[in-house]
Short mmCIF file of C-alpha atoms and ligand atoms in Angstrom, two decimals:
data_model
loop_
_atom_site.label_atom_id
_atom_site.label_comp_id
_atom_site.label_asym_id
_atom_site.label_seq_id
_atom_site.Cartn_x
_atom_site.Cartn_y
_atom_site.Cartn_z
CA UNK A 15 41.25 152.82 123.88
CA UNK A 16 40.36 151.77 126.82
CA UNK A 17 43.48 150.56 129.78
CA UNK A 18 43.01 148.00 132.77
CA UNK A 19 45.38 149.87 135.07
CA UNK A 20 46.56 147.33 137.83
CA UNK A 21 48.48 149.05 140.94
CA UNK A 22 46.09 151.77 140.27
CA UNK A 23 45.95 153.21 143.65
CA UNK A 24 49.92 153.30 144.04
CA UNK A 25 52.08 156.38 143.47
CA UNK A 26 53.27 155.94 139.45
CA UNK A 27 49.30 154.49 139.01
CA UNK A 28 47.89 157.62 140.69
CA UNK A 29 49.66 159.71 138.53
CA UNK A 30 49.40 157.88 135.63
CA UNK A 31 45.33 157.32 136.07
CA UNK A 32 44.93 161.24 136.47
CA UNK A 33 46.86 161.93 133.54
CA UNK A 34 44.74 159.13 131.13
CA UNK A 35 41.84 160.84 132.37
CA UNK A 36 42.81 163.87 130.74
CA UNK A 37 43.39 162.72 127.38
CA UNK A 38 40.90 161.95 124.10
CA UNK A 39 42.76 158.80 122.89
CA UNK A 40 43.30 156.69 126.40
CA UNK A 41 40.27 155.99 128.85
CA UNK A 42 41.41 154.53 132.29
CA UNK A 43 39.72 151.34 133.88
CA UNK A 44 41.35 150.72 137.13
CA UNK A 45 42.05 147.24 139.05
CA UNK A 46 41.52 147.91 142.87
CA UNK A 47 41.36 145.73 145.50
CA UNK A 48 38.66 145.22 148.41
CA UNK A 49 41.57 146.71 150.57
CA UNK A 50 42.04 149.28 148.25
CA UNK A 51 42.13 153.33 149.53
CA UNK A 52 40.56 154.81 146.33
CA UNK A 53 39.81 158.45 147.49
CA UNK A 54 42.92 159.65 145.71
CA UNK A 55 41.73 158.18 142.38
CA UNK A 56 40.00 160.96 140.38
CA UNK A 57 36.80 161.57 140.22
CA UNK A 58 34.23 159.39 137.84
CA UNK A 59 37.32 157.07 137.24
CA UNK A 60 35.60 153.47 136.55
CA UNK A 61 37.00 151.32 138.62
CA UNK A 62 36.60 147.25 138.67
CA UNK A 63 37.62 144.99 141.78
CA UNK A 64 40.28 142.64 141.23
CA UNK A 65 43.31 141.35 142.75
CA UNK A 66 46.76 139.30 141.72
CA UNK A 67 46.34 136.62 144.45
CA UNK A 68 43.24 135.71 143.42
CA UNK A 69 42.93 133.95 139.88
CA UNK A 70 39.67 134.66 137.80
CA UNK A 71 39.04 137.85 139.90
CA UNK A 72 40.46 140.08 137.16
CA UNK A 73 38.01 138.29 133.99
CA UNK A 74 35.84 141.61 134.01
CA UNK A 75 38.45 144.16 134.07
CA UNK A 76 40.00 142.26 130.71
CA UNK A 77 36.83 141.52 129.07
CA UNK A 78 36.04 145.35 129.52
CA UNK A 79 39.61 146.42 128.09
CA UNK A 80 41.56 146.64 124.98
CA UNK A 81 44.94 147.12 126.98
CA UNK A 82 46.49 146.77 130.28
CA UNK A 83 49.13 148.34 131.89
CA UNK A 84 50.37 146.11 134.73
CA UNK A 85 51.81 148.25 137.54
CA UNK A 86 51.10 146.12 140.92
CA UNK A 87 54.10 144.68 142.74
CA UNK A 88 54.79 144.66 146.26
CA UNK A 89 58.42 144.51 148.00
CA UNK A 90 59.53 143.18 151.64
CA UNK A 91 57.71 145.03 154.02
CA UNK A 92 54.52 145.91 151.74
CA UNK A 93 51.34 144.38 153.69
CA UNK A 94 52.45 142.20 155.87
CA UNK A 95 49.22 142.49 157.69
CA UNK A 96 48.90 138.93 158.39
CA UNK A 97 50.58 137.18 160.29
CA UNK A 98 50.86 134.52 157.58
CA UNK A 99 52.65 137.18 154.73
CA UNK A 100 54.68 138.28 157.07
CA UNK A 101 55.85 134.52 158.03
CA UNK A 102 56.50 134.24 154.27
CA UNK A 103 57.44 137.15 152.71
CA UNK A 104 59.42 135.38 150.02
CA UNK A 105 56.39 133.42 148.99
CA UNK A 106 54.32 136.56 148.92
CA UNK A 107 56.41 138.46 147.17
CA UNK A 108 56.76 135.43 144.28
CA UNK A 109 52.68 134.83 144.23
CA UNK A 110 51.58 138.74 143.62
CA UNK A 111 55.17 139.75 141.42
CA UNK A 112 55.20 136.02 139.37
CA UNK A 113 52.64 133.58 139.52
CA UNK A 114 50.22 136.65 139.65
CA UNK A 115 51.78 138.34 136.66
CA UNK A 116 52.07 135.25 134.41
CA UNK A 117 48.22 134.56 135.44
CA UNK A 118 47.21 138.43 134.01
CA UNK A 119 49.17 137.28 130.96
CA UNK A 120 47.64 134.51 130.16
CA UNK A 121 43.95 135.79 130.29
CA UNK A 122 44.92 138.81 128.95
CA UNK A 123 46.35 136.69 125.89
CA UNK A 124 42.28 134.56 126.18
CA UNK A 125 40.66 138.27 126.52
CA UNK A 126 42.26 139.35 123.34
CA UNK A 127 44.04 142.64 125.02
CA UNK A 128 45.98 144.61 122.35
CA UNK A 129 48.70 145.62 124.06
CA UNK A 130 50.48 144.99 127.32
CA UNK A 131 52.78 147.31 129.29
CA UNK A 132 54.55 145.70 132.32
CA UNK A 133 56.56 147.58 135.07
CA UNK A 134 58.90 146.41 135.68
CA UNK A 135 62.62 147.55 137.55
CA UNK A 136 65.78 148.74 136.63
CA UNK A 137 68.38 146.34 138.30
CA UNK A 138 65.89 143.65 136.72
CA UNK A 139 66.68 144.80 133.17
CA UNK A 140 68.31 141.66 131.56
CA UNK A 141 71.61 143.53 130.95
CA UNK A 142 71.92 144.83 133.97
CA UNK A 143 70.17 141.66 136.26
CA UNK A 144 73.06 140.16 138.73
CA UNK A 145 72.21 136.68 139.07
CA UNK A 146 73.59 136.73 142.55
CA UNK A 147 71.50 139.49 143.71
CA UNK A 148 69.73 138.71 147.12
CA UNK A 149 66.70 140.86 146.89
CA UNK A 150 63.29 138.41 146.29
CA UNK A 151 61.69 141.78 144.43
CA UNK A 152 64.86 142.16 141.81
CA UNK A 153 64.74 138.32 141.28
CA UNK A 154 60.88 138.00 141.05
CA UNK A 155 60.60 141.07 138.37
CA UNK A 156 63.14 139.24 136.46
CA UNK A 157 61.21 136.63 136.46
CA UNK A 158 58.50 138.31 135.82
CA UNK A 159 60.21 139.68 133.22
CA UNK A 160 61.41 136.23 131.38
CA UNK A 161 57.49 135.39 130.94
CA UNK A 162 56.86 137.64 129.11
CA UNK A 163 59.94 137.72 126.94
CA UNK A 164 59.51 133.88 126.55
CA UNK A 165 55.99 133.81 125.98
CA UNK A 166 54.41 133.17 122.83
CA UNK A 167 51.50 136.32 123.53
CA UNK A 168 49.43 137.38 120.68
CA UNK A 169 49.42 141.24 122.33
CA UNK A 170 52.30 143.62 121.54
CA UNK A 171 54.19 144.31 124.88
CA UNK A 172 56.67 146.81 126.12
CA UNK A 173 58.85 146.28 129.30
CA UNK A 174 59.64 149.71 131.03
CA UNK A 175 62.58 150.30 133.67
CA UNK A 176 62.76 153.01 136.18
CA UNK A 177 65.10 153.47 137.99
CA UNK A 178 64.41 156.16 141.48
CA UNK A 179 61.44 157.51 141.04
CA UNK A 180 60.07 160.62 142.95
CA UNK A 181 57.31 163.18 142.43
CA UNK A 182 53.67 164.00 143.22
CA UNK A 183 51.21 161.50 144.92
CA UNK A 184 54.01 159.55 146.71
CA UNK A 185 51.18 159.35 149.89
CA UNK A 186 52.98 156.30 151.48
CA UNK A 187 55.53 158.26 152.04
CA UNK A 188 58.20 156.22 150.34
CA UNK A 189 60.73 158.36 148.77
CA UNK A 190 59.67 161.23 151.73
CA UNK A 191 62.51 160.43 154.15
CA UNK A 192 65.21 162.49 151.49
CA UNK A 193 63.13 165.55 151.59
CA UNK A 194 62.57 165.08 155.46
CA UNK A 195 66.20 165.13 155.81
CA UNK A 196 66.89 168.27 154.12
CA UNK A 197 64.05 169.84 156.25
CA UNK A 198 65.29 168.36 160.18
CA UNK A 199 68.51 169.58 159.67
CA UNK A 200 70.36 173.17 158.98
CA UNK A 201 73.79 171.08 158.29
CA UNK A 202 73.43 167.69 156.47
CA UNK A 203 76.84 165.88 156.43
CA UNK A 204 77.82 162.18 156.80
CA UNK A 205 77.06 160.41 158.60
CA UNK A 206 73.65 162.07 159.00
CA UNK A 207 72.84 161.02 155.04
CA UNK A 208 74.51 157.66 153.60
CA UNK A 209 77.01 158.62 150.68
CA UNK A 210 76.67 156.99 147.54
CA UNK A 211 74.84 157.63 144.29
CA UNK A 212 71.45 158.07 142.91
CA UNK A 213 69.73 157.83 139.38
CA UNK A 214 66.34 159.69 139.88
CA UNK A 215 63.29 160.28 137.09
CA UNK A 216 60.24 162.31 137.86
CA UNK A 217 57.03 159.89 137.76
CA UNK A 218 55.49 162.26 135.16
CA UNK A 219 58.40 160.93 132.85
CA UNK A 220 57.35 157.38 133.78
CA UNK A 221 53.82 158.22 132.96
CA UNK A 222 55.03 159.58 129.59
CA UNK A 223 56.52 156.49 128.73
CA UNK A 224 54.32 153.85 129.93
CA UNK A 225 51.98 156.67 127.59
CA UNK A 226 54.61 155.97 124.82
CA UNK A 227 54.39 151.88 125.10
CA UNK A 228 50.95 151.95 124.84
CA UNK A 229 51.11 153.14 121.08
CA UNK A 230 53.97 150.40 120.22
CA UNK A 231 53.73 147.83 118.13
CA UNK A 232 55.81 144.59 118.78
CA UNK A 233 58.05 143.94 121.55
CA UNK A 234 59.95 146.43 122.90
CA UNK A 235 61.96 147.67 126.12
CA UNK A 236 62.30 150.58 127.35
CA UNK A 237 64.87 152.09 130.17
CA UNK A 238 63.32 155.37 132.50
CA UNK A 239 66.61 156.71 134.01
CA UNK A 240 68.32 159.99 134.15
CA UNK A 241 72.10 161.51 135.13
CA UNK A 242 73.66 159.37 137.97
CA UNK A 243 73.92 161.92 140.70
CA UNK A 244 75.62 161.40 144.27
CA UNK A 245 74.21 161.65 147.35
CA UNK A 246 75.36 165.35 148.00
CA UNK A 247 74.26 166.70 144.87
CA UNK A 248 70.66 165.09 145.65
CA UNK A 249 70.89 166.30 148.99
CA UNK A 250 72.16 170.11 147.60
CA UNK A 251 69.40 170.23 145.12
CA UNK A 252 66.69 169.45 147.51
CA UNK A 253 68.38 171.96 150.02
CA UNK A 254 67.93 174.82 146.91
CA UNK A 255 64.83 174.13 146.37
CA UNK A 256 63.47 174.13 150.28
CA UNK A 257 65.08 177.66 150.43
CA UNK A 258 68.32 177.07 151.42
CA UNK A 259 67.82 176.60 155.17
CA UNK A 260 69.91 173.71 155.32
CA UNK A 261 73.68 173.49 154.07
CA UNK A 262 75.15 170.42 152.29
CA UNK A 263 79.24 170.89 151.87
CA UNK A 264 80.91 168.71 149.81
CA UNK A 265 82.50 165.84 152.05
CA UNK A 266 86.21 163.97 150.34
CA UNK A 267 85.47 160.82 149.68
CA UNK A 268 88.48 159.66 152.06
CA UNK A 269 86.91 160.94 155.05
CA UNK A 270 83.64 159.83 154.84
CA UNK A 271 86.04 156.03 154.29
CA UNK A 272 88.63 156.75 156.75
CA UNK A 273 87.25 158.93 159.22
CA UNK A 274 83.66 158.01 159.67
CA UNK A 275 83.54 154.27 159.02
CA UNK A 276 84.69 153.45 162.51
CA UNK A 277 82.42 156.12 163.87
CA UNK A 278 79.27 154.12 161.85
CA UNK A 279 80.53 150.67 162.87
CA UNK A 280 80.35 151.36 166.79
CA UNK A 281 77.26 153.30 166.17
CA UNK A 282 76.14 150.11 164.43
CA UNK A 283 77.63 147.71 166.74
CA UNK A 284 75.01 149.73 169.65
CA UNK A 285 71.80 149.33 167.42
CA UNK A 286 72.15 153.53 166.72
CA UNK A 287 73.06 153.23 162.68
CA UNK A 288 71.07 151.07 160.10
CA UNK A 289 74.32 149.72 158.38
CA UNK A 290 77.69 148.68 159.96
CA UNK A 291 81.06 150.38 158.34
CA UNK A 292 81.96 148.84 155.46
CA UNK A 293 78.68 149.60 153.88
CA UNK A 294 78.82 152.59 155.25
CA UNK A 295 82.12 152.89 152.75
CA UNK A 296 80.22 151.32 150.29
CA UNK A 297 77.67 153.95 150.02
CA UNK A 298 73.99 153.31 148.55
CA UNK A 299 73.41 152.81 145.18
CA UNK A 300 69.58 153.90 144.25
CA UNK A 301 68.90 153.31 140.42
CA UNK A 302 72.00 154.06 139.16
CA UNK A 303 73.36 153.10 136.04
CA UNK A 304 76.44 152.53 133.56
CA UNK A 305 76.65 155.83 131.67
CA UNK A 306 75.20 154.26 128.42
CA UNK A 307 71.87 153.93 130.22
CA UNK A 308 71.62 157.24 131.78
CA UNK A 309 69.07 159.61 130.20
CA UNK A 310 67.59 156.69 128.28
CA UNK A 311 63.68 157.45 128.25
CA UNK A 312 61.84 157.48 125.23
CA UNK A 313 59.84 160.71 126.41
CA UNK A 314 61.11 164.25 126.96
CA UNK A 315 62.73 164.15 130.65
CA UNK A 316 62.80 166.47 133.32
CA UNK A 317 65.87 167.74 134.92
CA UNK A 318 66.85 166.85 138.62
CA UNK A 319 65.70 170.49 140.36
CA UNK A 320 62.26 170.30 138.40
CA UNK A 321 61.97 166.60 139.77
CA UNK A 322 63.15 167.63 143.03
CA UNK A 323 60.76 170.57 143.23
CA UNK A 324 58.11 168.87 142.34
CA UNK A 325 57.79 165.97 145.05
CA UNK A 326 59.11 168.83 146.99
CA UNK A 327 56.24 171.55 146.29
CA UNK A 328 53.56 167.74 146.53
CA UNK A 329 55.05 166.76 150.37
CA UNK A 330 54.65 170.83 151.76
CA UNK A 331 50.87 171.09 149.69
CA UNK A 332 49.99 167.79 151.65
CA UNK A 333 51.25 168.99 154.70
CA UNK A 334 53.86 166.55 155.80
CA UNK A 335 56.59 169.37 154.97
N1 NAP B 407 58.41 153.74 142.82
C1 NAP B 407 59.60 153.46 142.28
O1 NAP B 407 60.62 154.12 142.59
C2 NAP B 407 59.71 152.36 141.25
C3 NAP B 407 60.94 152.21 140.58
C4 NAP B 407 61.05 151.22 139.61
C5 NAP B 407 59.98 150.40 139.33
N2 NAP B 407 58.80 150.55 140.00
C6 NAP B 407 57.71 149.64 139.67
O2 NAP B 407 56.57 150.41 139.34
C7 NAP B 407 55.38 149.73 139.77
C8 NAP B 407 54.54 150.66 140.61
O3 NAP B 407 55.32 151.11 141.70
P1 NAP B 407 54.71 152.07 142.81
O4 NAP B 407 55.86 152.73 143.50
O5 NAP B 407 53.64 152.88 142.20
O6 NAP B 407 54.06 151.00 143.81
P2 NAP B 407 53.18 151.22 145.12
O7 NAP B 407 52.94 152.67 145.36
O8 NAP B 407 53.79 150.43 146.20
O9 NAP B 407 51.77 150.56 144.71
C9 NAP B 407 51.63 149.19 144.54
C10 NAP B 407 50.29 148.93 143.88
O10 NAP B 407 50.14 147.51 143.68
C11 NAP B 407 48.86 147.13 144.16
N3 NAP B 407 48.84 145.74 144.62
C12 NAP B 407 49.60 145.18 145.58
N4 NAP B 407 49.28 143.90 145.75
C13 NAP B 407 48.27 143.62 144.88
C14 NAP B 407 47.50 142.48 144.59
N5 NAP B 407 47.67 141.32 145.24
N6 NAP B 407 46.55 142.57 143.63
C15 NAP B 407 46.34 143.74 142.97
N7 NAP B 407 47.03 144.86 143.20
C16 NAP B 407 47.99 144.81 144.16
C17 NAP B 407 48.60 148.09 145.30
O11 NAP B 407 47.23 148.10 145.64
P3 NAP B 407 46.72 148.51 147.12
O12 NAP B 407 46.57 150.02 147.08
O13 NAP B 407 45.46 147.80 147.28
O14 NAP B 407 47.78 148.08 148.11
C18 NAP B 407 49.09 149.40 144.71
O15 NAP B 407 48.12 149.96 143.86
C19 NAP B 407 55.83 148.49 140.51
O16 NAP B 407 55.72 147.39 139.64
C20 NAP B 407 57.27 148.78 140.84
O17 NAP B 407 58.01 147.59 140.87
C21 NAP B 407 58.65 151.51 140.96
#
């Protein structure tokens, strides 16, 4: 079978084009862009130009595939190279994540593709979307995601949901600022690390599942999540698995609220701390879930240390560890 890949040349496509390559039933085709940096792709990979903003660009990819798994999607901050997207992000965001997506549907639908897989997030699941949420990328993959759902598409689909994903080929450097934490410093405490929670899956578990959906029939969804862990535990894990140079004590939850939030808000107040106190007392929330969606892929999962370890062993073999 063969699989129009789009957001090929990102970190879950990277790892998901190098693993199709290695198997009998799937054979890659991957969307890339004139911008595109394609060196990490692997070798003898066929590749086809093509690019969301620009309708009728992707005909040859879909007339050359029987399935398409639709990764692309950018976020605030992604490309802003122009002037003019970085002006207006919003609309951007809404042309490549929407207007971009429902375009692929439709002549995927005209192409005849099989099946469709779409990536999408998972605080845009529809059980889980907040309708209040002020985040154009949330809103625009729930869109995204109501297109397809409301379509009437001859092509079986599945809808996947990750929630924080780390691992191998992350070469923008995305999730690296967790592992470059552990590394600058031989005592990690608040405020030096933002409490809160995380819900992280190894990519090679997304791969396996966007795998999965590609042998559905039907409409389906599927969550990619695994335990909700808090910040320390993330922090401890990575610290374990670089060694143990760097010590991460449990902190009480009242100090970090009492005692430091004052602390962050003047720190704030100077321009020295990203976020002011009281979301300091908040704490992050990356990808976590209510317990009944925890551990809720389809494929085998990896545990936290093996995820860890992973991106871990991937930033120090690239050198940026
Ligand atoms: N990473 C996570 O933690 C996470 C979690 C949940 C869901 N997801 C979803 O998983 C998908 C992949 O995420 P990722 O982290 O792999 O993303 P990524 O590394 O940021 O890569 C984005 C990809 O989209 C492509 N792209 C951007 N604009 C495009 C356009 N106009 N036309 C065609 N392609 C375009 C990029 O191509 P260029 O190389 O040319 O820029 C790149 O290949 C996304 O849909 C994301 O929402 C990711």
């Amino acid at each position: 079978m063969k699989v129009l890949v789009t957001g090929s040349t990102g970190f879950i496509g990277l790892n998901l084009v190098h693993k199709l390559q290695t198997t009998n039933s799937f054979e890659p085709l991957t969307l890339v862009r004139e911008s595109s940096q394609t060196e990490m792709l692997p070798a003898g990979v066929e590749t086809v130009y093509g690019d969301l903003t620009q309708p009728g660009s992707f005909e040859d990819g879909l007339r050359r595939a029987d399935a398409l798994i639709h990764l692309a999607a950018v976020y605030p901050g992604y490309d802003n190279d122009t002037e003019q997207q970085a002006e207006n992000e919003e609309g951007f965001i809404r042309e490549v994540n929407v207007s971009g997506t429902q375009l692929l549907l439709e002549r995927a639908a005209d192409h005849n593709i099989e099946t469709v897989v779409f990536t999408s997030t998972i605080n845009a699941h529809p059980d889980l979307y907040d309708d209040t949420v002020d985040n154009q990328y949330v809103i625009t993959k729930y869109e995204a995601d109501q297109e397809i759902v409301h379509g009437d598409w001859p092509f079986d689909w599945s809808i996947i949901h990750p929630t924080y994903v780390i691992g191998p080929r992350d070469y923008r450097l995305n999730h690296f600022n967790l592992f470059q934490r552990v590394a600058a410093n031989r005592l990690l405490v608040p405020p030096l690390y933002i409490p809160g929670q995380y819900n992280i899956v190894h990519v090679f578990d997304v791969v396996d599942t966007l795998r999965t959906a590609l042998n559905e029939i039907g409409t389906n969804r599927f969550v990619v999540s695994g335990e909700n862990h808090s910040a320390s535990t993330l922090y401890r894990t990575i610290a374990a698995v670089a060694d143990d140079n760097c010590f991460v004590p449990p902190i009480p939850r009242s100090v970090v609220s009492i005692g430091l939030s004052p602390i962050v808000n003047r720190l704030h107040n100077r321009g020295l701390y990203p976020i002011n106190g009281a979301e300091f007392r908040s704490g992050v929330q990356r990808g976590t879930v209510p317990e009944r969606f925890t551990n809720a892929a389809p494929a085998k999962q990896r545990s936290l240390r093996t995820t860890v370890k992973d991106a871990y062993n991937w930033y120090q073999s690239v050198g940026v560890l």
